[in-house]
Amino acid sequence: MEDERGKFQGSALYSSSSQIALRKVSDQPLRSDDELLELLRQRVRQAVAYRKTLAIAPQSNAYRVVFSEGDALPGLIADRYNDVLSYQALTQAMDRADIKQVLVGEMMSLLAEAGVTRAVERCDARIRELEALPPRPDTMLLGGDQASTIYTLNGVRFHYEAVGGQKTGAFLDQRENYATAAAYAHGKSRALDVFCYQGGFALHLAPRCSTVTAVDSSRPALEVAEKNEGLNRVENSSAREIEWIEANAFDLLKDYSAAGQQYDIIVLDPPAFAKSKRVLETAARGYKELNLRAIKMLRPGGILVSCSCSYHLSESDFLAILSSASADAQRNLRLLEQRTQSRDHPIILGIPETKYLKCIVLQVT
Ligand code: SAH
Protein backbone atom coordinates (compact mmCIF):
# COMPACT_ATOMS: atom_id res chain seq x y z
CA MET A 1 0.00 0.00 0.00
CA GLU A 2 1.52 3.37 -1.08
CA ASP A 3 0.32 6.97 -1.04
CA GLU A 4 0.01 9.16 -4.20
CA ARG A 5 3.69 9.99 -4.03
CA GLY A 6 4.71 6.38 -3.90
CA LYS A 7 5.63 6.43 -0.23
CA PHE A 8 5.10 3.09 1.56
CA GLN A 9 2.07 3.18 3.89
CA GLY A 10 1.74 -0.36 5.13
CA SER A 11 0.29 -3.73 4.14
CA ALA A 12 -3.41 -4.31 3.62
CA LEU A 13 -5.88 -7.02 2.73
CA TYR A 14 -7.50 -6.33 -0.63
CA SER A 15 -11.09 -6.73 -1.77
CA SER A 16 -11.89 -6.41 -5.49
CA SER A 17 -15.55 -5.56 -4.97
CA SER A 18 -16.08 -3.86 -1.61
CA GLN A 19 -16.40 -0.09 -1.14
CA ILE A 20 -13.48 -0.59 1.23
CA ALA A 21 -10.82 -1.90 -1.13
CA LEU A 22 -7.98 -2.02 1.39
CA ARG A 23 -7.98 -2.93 5.06
CA LYS A 24 -4.66 -2.28 6.69
CA VAL A 25 -3.10 -5.08 8.71
CA SER A 26 0.44 -3.84 9.26
CA ASP A 27 2.74 -0.82 9.05
CA GLN A 28 5.42 -3.18 7.75
CA PRO A 29 5.80 -4.73 4.32
CA LEU A 30 4.59 -8.36 4.13
CA ARG A 31 6.64 -10.17 1.52
CA SER A 32 4.93 -13.54 1.35
CA ASP A 33 1.77 -15.41 2.24
CA ASP A 34 3.72 -17.12 5.01
CA GLU A 35 4.54 -13.78 6.59
CA LEU A 36 0.90 -12.75 6.35
CA LEU A 37 -0.33 -16.00 7.89
CA GLU A 38 2.15 -15.72 10.76
CA LEU A 39 1.01 -12.16 11.44
CA LEU A 40 -2.66 -13.20 11.47
CA ARG A 41 -1.89 -16.13 13.80
CA GLN A 42 -0.14 -13.76 16.17
CA ARG A 43 -3.15 -11.43 16.17
CA VAL A 44 -5.42 -14.36 17.05
CA ARG A 45 -3.14 -15.25 19.96
CA GLN A 46 -3.34 -11.66 21.20
CA ALA A 47 -7.14 -11.63 20.83
CA VAL A 48 -7.55 -14.83 22.85
CA ALA A 49 -5.07 -13.64 25.50
CA TYR A 50 -7.02 -10.38 25.87
CA ARG A 51 -10.31 -12.27 26.49
CA LYS A 52 -8.59 -14.23 29.25
CA THR A 53 -7.80 -11.01 31.08
CA LEU A 54 -11.53 -10.15 31.10
CA ALA A 55 -12.32 -13.18 33.30
CA ILE A 56 -15.53 -13.90 31.41
CA ALA A 57 -15.73 -17.51 32.59
CA PRO A 58 -17.17 -19.22 34.59
CA GLN A 59 -20.28 -17.00 34.65
CA SER A 60 -20.36 -16.78 30.85
CA ASN A 61 -19.02 -19.20 28.25
CA ALA A 62 -20.06 -17.25 25.17
CA TYR A 63 -18.21 -14.19 23.93
CA ARG A 64 -16.65 -12.62 20.86
CA VAL A 65 -13.20 -14.11 20.34
CA VAL A 66 -12.24 -11.84 17.42
CA PHE A 67 -13.87 -8.49 16.67
CA SER A 68 -12.53 -7.54 13.25
CA GLU A 69 -10.75 -4.13 13.36
CA GLY A 70 -11.08 -4.17 17.16
CA ASP A 71 -8.54 -7.00 17.18
CA ALA A 72 -6.52 -5.85 14.15
CA LEU A 73 -8.04 -8.70 12.16
CA PRO A 74 -10.20 -6.73 9.73
CA GLY A 75 -12.97 -8.78 8.16
CA LEU A 76 -13.06 -11.55 10.75
CA ILE A 77 -15.72 -12.15 13.37
CA ALA A 78 -15.29 -15.19 15.60
CA ASP A 79 -17.55 -16.10 18.52
CA ARG A 80 -17.41 -18.82 21.10
CA TYR A 81 -20.65 -20.47 22.24
CA ASN A 82 -19.63 -22.95 24.93
CA ASP A 83 -17.95 -25.77 22.97
CA VAL A 84 -18.62 -24.29 19.51
CA LEU A 85 -16.48 -21.76 17.65
CA SER A 86 -18.26 -19.74 14.98
CA TYR A 87 -16.18 -18.23 12.15
CA GLN A 88 -17.60 -15.49 9.96
CA ALA A 89 -15.68 -13.96 7.07
CA LEU A 90 -16.77 -10.44 6.13
CA THR A 91 -14.19 -10.01 3.37
CA GLN A 92 -12.65 -11.89 0.48
CA ALA A 93 -9.36 -12.27 2.36
CA MET A 94 -10.91 -13.89 5.42
CA ASP A 95 -12.85 -16.23 3.12
CA ARG A 96 -9.65 -17.52 1.49
CA ALA A 97 -9.34 -21.25 2.21
CA ASP A 98 -5.73 -21.14 3.45
CA ILE A 99 -6.37 -18.16 5.74
CA LYS A 100 -9.54 -19.69 7.13
CA GLN A 101 -7.82 -22.98 7.81
CA VAL A 102 -4.91 -21.38 9.62
CA LEU A 103 -7.09 -19.04 11.71
CA VAL A 104 -9.64 -21.70 12.67
CA GLY A 105 -6.80 -24.10 13.53
CA GLU A 106 -5.10 -21.51 15.72
CA MET A 107 -8.30 -20.60 17.58
CA MET A 108 -9.25 -24.25 18.10
CA SER A 109 -5.91 -25.08 19.66
CA LEU A 110 -5.98 -21.99 21.89
CA LEU A 111 -9.56 -22.65 23.00
CA ALA A 112 -9.20 -26.41 23.44
CA GLU A 113 -8.45 -26.03 27.16
CA ALA A 114 -11.74 -24.12 27.52
CA GLY A 115 -13.53 -27.13 25.99
CA VAL A 116 -14.12 -25.88 22.44
CA THR A 117 -14.26 -28.93 20.15
CA ARG A 118 -16.46 -27.90 17.22
CA ALA A 119 -16.25 -25.17 14.60
CA VAL A 120 -18.91 -23.82 12.28
CA GLU A 121 -18.71 -21.28 9.49
CA ARG A 122 -21.57 -18.79 9.39
CA CYS A 123 -22.30 -17.01 6.15
CA ASP A 124 -24.23 -13.78 5.81
CA ALA A 125 -25.78 -13.72 2.34
CA ARG A 126 -25.82 -9.92 2.06
CA ILE A 127 -22.19 -9.52 3.09
CA ARG A 128 -21.08 -12.26 0.70
CA GLU A 129 -22.89 -10.50 -2.11
CA LEU A 130 -21.15 -7.18 -1.34
CA GLU A 131 -17.81 -8.99 -1.40
CA ALA A 132 -18.74 -10.81 -4.65
CA LEU A 133 -18.35 -14.13 -2.86
CA PRO A 134 -20.54 -17.08 -3.96
CA PRO A 135 -23.48 -17.77 -1.65
CA ARG A 136 -22.88 -20.60 0.78
CA PRO A 137 -24.97 -22.15 3.57
CA ASP A 138 -23.64 -22.26 7.13
CA THR A 139 -21.36 -25.28 7.32
CA MET A 140 -19.63 -27.33 9.97
CA LEU A 141 -15.86 -27.10 9.67
CA LEU A 142 -14.81 -29.40 12.52
CA GLY A 143 -16.33 -31.74 15.08
CA GLY A 144 -19.29 -33.47 13.46
CA ASP A 145 -22.33 -32.36 11.53
CA GLN A 146 -24.28 -30.33 14.03
CA ALA A 147 -23.56 -27.42 16.30
CA SER A 148 -26.39 -27.15 18.77
CA THR A 149 -25.31 -26.44 22.29
CA ILE A 150 -26.32 -24.58 25.44
CA TYR A 151 -24.29 -21.58 26.54
CA THR A 152 -24.47 -19.26 29.53
CA LEU A 153 -24.30 -15.49 29.89
CA ASN A 154 -23.98 -14.32 33.50
CA GLY A 155 -25.25 -17.73 34.58
CA VAL A 156 -28.39 -17.50 32.41
CA ARG A 157 -28.77 -20.36 29.94
CA PHE A 158 -29.50 -20.08 26.22
CA HIS A 159 -29.89 -22.43 23.23
CA TYR A 160 -27.42 -22.17 20.37
CA GLU A 161 -28.11 -23.72 16.98
CA ALA A 162 -25.88 -22.89 14.03
CA VAL A 163 -26.74 -25.40 11.33
CA GLY A 164 -30.25 -26.48 10.38
CA GLY A 165 -33.31 -26.09 12.56
CA GLN A 166 -34.03 -22.74 14.07
CA LYS A 167 -30.94 -20.55 13.84
CA THR A 168 -29.89 -18.80 16.99
CA GLY A 169 -26.97 -16.72 18.08
CA ALA A 170 -26.79 -14.03 20.67
CA PHE A 171 -26.18 -10.32 20.72
CA LEU A 172 -23.03 -10.98 22.68
CA ASP A 173 -22.23 -7.27 22.74
CA GLN A 174 -25.00 -6.83 25.35
CA ARG A 175 -23.63 -9.38 27.86
CA GLU A 176 -22.42 -6.81 30.38
CA ASN A 177 -25.50 -4.64 29.89
CA TYR A 178 -27.76 -7.61 30.75
CA ALA A 179 -26.09 -7.84 34.13
CA THR A 180 -26.38 -4.08 34.58
CA ALA A 181 -30.10 -4.04 33.79
CA ALA A 182 -30.74 -6.94 36.18
CA ALA A 183 -28.92 -5.12 38.99
CA TYR A 184 -31.55 -2.33 38.89
CA ALA A 185 -34.44 -4.76 39.45
CA HIS A 186 -35.65 -5.25 43.01
CA GLY A 187 -38.15 -7.94 43.90
CA LYS A 188 -41.36 -6.12 43.14
CA SER A 189 -40.24 -4.52 39.88
CA ARG A 190 -42.47 -4.71 36.81
CA ALA A 191 -40.26 -4.92 33.72
CA LEU A 192 -40.85 -4.45 30.01
CA ASP A 193 -38.28 -5.69 27.46
CA VAL A 194 -38.97 -4.13 24.07
CA PHE A 195 -37.27 -5.74 21.03
CA CYS A 196 -36.52 -8.80 23.15
CA TYR A 197 -35.33 -11.16 20.35
CA GLN A 198 -34.51 -14.48 22.05
CA GLY A 199 -34.95 -13.05 25.53
CA GLY A 200 -31.51 -11.66 26.47
CA PHE A 201 -32.68 -8.89 28.78
CA ALA A 202 -35.98 -10.49 29.83
CA LEU A 203 -34.33 -13.70 31.05
CA HIS A 204 -31.81 -11.72 33.08
CA LEU A 205 -34.55 -9.58 34.63
CA ALA A 206 -37.02 -12.40 35.37
CA PRO A 207 -35.46 -13.79 38.59
CA ARG A 208 -35.43 -10.30 40.11
CA CYS A 209 -38.84 -8.97 39.01
CA SER A 210 -42.45 -9.63 39.91
CA THR A 211 -43.54 -9.50 36.27
CA VAL A 212 -41.68 -9.37 32.96
CA THR A 213 -43.33 -8.61 29.63
CA ALA A 214 -41.22 -9.02 26.50
CA VAL A 215 -42.07 -7.89 23.00
CA ASP A 216 -40.74 -8.68 19.54
CA SER A 217 -42.21 -8.76 16.04
CA SER A 218 -40.47 -12.02 15.17
CA ARG A 219 -42.38 -15.21 15.97
CA PRO A 220 -39.33 -17.48 15.47
CA ALA A 221 -37.28 -15.32 17.87
CA LEU A 222 -40.03 -15.56 20.50
CA GLU A 223 -40.22 -19.34 20.10
CA VAL A 224 -36.52 -19.60 20.95
CA ALA A 225 -37.03 -17.12 23.80
CA GLU A 226 -39.70 -19.39 25.31
CA LYS A 227 -37.43 -22.39 25.00
CA ASN A 228 -34.68 -20.39 26.70
CA GLU A 229 -37.09 -19.58 29.51
CA GLY A 230 -37.67 -23.32 29.92
CA LEU A 231 -33.91 -23.88 30.28
CA ASN A 232 -33.80 -21.50 33.21
CA ARG A 233 -36.95 -22.65 35.02
CA VAL A 234 -36.17 -23.84 38.50
CA GLU A 235 -38.19 -26.84 39.78
CA ASN A 236 -40.86 -25.89 42.34
CA SER A 237 -39.97 -22.24 42.23
CA SER A 238 -42.69 -19.66 42.54
CA ALA A 239 -41.14 -17.59 39.73
CA ARG A 240 -43.73 -16.15 37.39
CA GLU A 241 -43.64 -16.85 33.70
CA ILE A 242 -42.44 -14.20 31.30
CA GLU A 243 -45.19 -12.85 29.08
CA TRP A 244 -43.92 -13.05 25.47
CA ILE A 245 -45.84 -10.84 23.05
CA GLU A 246 -45.60 -10.84 19.28
CA ALA A 247 -46.23 -7.27 18.19
CA ASN A 248 -44.88 -4.21 16.47
CA ALA A 249 -43.11 -2.36 19.26
CA PHE A 250 -44.31 1.05 18.10
CA ASP A 251 -47.97 -0.04 18.18
CA LEU A 252 -47.61 -1.85 21.47
CA LEU A 253 -45.95 1.07 23.26
CA LYS A 254 -48.68 3.37 21.97
CA ASP A 255 -51.47 1.05 23.16
CA TYR A 256 -49.87 0.33 26.52
CA SER A 257 -49.16 3.96 27.31
CA ALA A 258 -52.73 4.90 26.28
CA ALA A 259 -53.97 2.16 28.61
CA GLY A 260 -51.96 3.65 31.48
CA GLN A 261 -49.58 0.72 31.96
CA GLN A 262 -46.71 1.50 34.31
CA TYR A 263 -43.30 -0.09 34.76
CA ASP A 264 -40.25 0.09 37.00
CA ILE A 265 -37.80 -0.95 34.30
CA ILE A 266 -38.09 -0.60 30.55
CA VAL A 267 -35.43 -1.84 28.13
CA LEU A 268 -35.41 -0.54 24.56
CA ASP A 269 -33.01 -2.39 22.25
CA PRO A 270 -34.22 -1.78 18.69
CA PRO A 271 -32.43 -2.90 15.53
CA ALA A 272 -30.14 -0.29 13.93
CA PHE A 273 -32.55 2.29 12.50
CA ALA A 274 -29.70 4.31 10.96
CA LYS A 275 -27.92 1.85 8.70
CA SER A 276 -26.49 4.76 6.72
CA LYS A 277 -25.98 8.50 7.22
CA ARG A 278 -28.73 9.20 4.70
CA VAL A 279 -31.51 7.91 6.94
CA LEU A 280 -30.33 9.55 10.17
CA GLU A 281 -33.27 11.91 10.39
CA THR A 282 -35.91 9.20 10.01
CA ALA A 283 -33.98 7.05 12.46
CA ALA A 284 -33.88 9.88 14.99
CA ARG A 285 -37.68 10.17 14.81
CA GLY A 286 -37.99 6.44 15.49
CA TYR A 287 -35.71 6.57 18.54
CA LYS A 288 -37.51 9.64 19.84
CA GLU A 289 -40.96 8.08 19.58
CA LEU A 290 -39.93 4.87 21.33
CA ASN A 291 -38.16 6.64 24.15
CA LEU A 292 -40.90 9.20 24.64
CA ARG A 293 -43.54 6.49 25.06
CA ALA A 294 -41.30 4.48 27.37
CA ILE A 295 -40.48 7.47 29.59
CA LYS A 296 -44.21 8.21 29.99
CA MET A 297 -44.80 4.68 31.29
CA LEU A 298 -42.11 4.73 33.98
CA ARG A 299 -43.07 5.10 37.61
CA PRO A 300 -41.17 7.71 39.64
CA GLY A 301 -37.74 6.20 40.30
CA GLY A 302 -38.19 3.92 37.30
CA ILE A 303 -35.27 2.90 35.09
CA LEU A 304 -34.94 3.21 31.33
CA VAL A 305 -32.21 1.17 29.63
CA SER A 306 -32.12 2.68 26.18
CA CYS A 307 -29.87 1.23 23.47
CA SER A 308 -28.87 2.17 19.97
CA CYS A 309 -26.56 0.05 17.84
CA SER A 310 -26.59 2.53 14.92
CA TYR A 311 -22.95 3.44 14.35
CA HIS A 312 -23.97 6.54 12.36
CA LEU A 313 -25.91 7.97 15.31
CA SER A 314 -23.32 9.38 17.71
CA GLU A 315 -23.64 9.10 21.45
CA SER A 316 -24.15 12.85 21.80
CA ASP A 317 -26.91 12.80 19.17
CA PHE A 318 -28.54 9.90 20.97
CA LEU A 319 -28.37 11.73 24.31
CA ALA A 320 -29.91 14.78 22.63
CA ILE A 321 -32.81 12.61 21.42
CA LEU A 322 -33.30 11.21 24.93
CA SER A 323 -33.18 14.69 26.36
CA SER A 324 -35.79 15.98 23.96
CA ALA A 325 -38.01 12.95 24.70
CA SER A 326 -37.78 13.68 28.42
CA ALA A 327 -38.74 17.32 27.82
CA ASP A 328 -41.75 16.29 25.71
CA ALA A 329 -42.81 13.80 28.37
CA GLN A 330 -42.32 16.47 31.04
CA ARG A 331 -40.31 14.07 33.15
CA ASN A 332 -36.89 14.73 34.64
CA LEU A 333 -34.34 12.06 33.89
CA ARG A 334 -31.17 11.36 35.83
CA LEU A 335 -28.32 10.04 33.68
CA LEU A 336 -27.01 7.02 35.61
CA GLU A 337 -24.72 5.27 33.14
CA GLN A 338 -23.38 5.78 29.64
CA ARG A 339 -22.49 2.27 28.64
CA THR A 340 -21.35 0.66 25.44
CA GLN A 341 -20.67 -2.80 24.03
CA SER A 342 -19.12 -5.50 26.25
CA ARG A 343 -15.35 -5.47 26.44
CA ASP A 344 -14.98 -8.56 24.27
CA HIS A 345 -15.90 -6.15 21.43
CA PRO A 346 -12.87 -3.90 21.94
CA ILE A 347 -13.00 -0.23 21.03
CA ILE A 348 -9.79 1.10 19.51
CA LEU A 349 -8.96 4.77 19.92
CA GLY A 350 -8.44 6.18 16.44
CA ILE A 351 -10.81 3.65 14.83
CA PRO A 352 -14.21 5.23 15.54
CA GLU A 353 -16.06 2.44 13.69
CA THR A 354 -15.14 0.02 16.49
CA LYS A 355 -17.51 1.84 18.86
CA TYR A 356 -21.11 1.46 17.79
CA LEU A 357 -23.31 0.44 20.73
CA LYS A 358 -24.85 2.96 23.06
CA CYS A 359 -26.61 1.72 26.21
CA ILE A 360 -27.80 4.61 28.33
CA VAL A 361 -29.28 4.00 31.78
CA LEU A 362 -31.63 6.71 33.00
CA GLN A 363 -33.85 7.15 36.01
CA VAL A 364 -37.04 9.14 36.28
CA THR A 365 -36.60 11.45 39.25
N1 SAH B 1 -32.55 -7.17 22.91
C1 SAH B 1 -32.17 -8.29 22.08
C2 SAH B 1 -31.68 -7.90 20.72
C3 SAH B 1 -32.65 -7.12 19.88
S1 SAH B 1 -32.31 -7.20 18.17
C4 SAH B 1 -31.12 -9.12 22.79
O1 SAH B 1 -30.49 -8.61 23.72
O2 SAH B 1 -30.91 -10.26 22.43
C5 SAH B 1 -33.67 -6.36 17.51
C6 SAH B 1 -34.96 -7.14 17.53
O3 SAH B 1 -35.98 -6.24 17.12
C7 SAH B 1 -35.08 -8.34 16.60
O4 SAH B 1 -35.39 -9.46 17.37
C8 SAH B 1 -36.24 -8.00 15.66
O5 SAH B 1 -37.08 -9.12 15.40
C9 SAH B 1 -36.99 -6.98 16.46
N2 SAH B 1 -37.80 -6.00 15.71
C10 SAH B 1 -37.47 -5.29 14.60
N3 SAH B 1 -38.43 -4.40 14.28
C11 SAH B 1 -39.41 -4.54 15.23
C12 SAH B 1 -40.64 -3.88 15.48
N4 SAH B 1 -41.09 -2.88 14.69
N5 SAH B 1 -41.37 -4.27 16.56
C13 SAH B 1 -40.94 -5.25 17.37
N6 SAH B 1 -39.76 -5.89 17.18
C14 SAH B 1 -39.01 -5.56 16.14
Coordinates of N, CA, C and O and ligand atoms in Angstrom, one line a residue, residues 171 174 178 195-197 200-201 216-218 247-250 269-271, ligand 1:
F171 N -26.8 -11.6 20.8 CA -26.2 -10.3 20.7 C -25.2 -10.2 21.9 O -25.5 -9.7 22.9
Q174 N -24.2 -7.3 24.2 CA -25.0 -6.8 25.3 C -24.7 -7.6 26.7 O -25.4 -7.3 27.7
Y178 N -26.7 -6.8 30.1 CA -27.8 -7.6 30.7 C -27.6 -7.6 32.3 O -28.6 -7.4 33.0
F195 N -38.2 -5.2 22.0 CA -37.3 -5.7 21.0 C -36.4 -6.8 21.7 O -35.2 -6.8 21.8
C196 N -37.2 -7.8 22.3 CA -36.5 -8.8 23.2 C -35.8 -9.9 22.4 O -35.0 -10.6 23.0
Y197 N -36.0 -10.1 21.1 CA -35.3 -11.2 20.4 C -35.5 -12.5 21.1 O -36.6 -12.9 21.4
G200 N -32.7 -12.1 25.7 CA -31.5 -11.7 26.5 C -31.8 -10.9 27.7 O -31.4 -11.3 28.8
F201 N -32.4 -9.7 27.6 CA -32.7 -8.9 28.8 C -33.8 -9.5 29.7 O -33.6 -9.6 30.9
D216 N -41.5 -8.7 20.8 CA -40.7 -8.7 19.5 C -41.7 -9.0 18.4 O -42.8 -9.5 18.6
S217 N -41.3 -8.5 17.2 CA -42.2 -8.8 16.0 C -41.9 -10.1 15.4 O -42.6 -10.5 14.5
S218 N -40.9 -10.8 15.8 CA -40.5 -12.0 15.2 C -40.9 -13.3 16.0 O -40.5 -13.5 17.1
A247 N -45.6 -8.5 18.6 CA -46.2 -7.3 18.2 C -45.2 -6.3 17.6 O -44.0 -6.5 17.8
N248 N -45.7 -5.3 16.9 CA -44.9 -4.2 16.5 C -44.7 -3.3 17.7 O -45.6 -2.9 18.3
A249 N -43.4 -3.1 18.0 CA -43.1 -2.4 19.3 C -43.7 -1.0 19.3 O -44.2 -0.5 20.3
F250 N -43.8 -0.3 18.1 CA -44.3 1.0 18.1 C -45.8 1.0 18.5 O -46.3 1.8 19.3
D269 N -34.2 -2.0 23.0 CA -33.0 -2.4 22.2 C -33.4 -2.7 20.8 O -33.3 -3.8 20.3
P270 N -33.7 -1.6 20.1 CA -34.2 -1.8 18.7 C -33.1 -2.2 17.7 O -31.9 -2.0 18.1
P271 N -33.5 -2.7 16.6 CA -32.4 -2.9 15.5 C -31.9 -1.5 15.1 O -32.5 -0.5 15.4
Ligands
SAH1 N1 -32.5 -7.2 22.9 C1 -32.2 -8.3 22.1 C2 -31.7 -7.9 20.7 C3 -32.6 -7.1 19.9 S1 -32.3 -7.2 18.2 C4 -31.1 -9.1 22.8 O1 -30.5 -8.6 23.7 O2 -30.9 -10.3 22.4 C5 -33.7 -6.4 17.5 C6 -35.0 -7.1 17.5 O3 -36.0 -6.2 17.1 C7 -35.1 -8.3 16.6 O4 -35.4 -9.5 17.4 C8 -36.2 -8.0 15.7 O5 -37.1 -9.1 15.4 C9 -37.0 -7.0 16.5 N2 -37.8 -6.0 15.7 C10 -37.5 -5.3 14.6 N3 -38.4 -4.4 14.3 C11 -39.4 -4.5 15.2 C12 -40.6 -3.9 15.5 N4 -41.1 -2.9 14.7 N5 -41.4 -4.3 16.6 C13 -40.9 -5.2 17.4 N6 -39.8 -5.9 17.2 C14 -39.0 -5.6 16.1

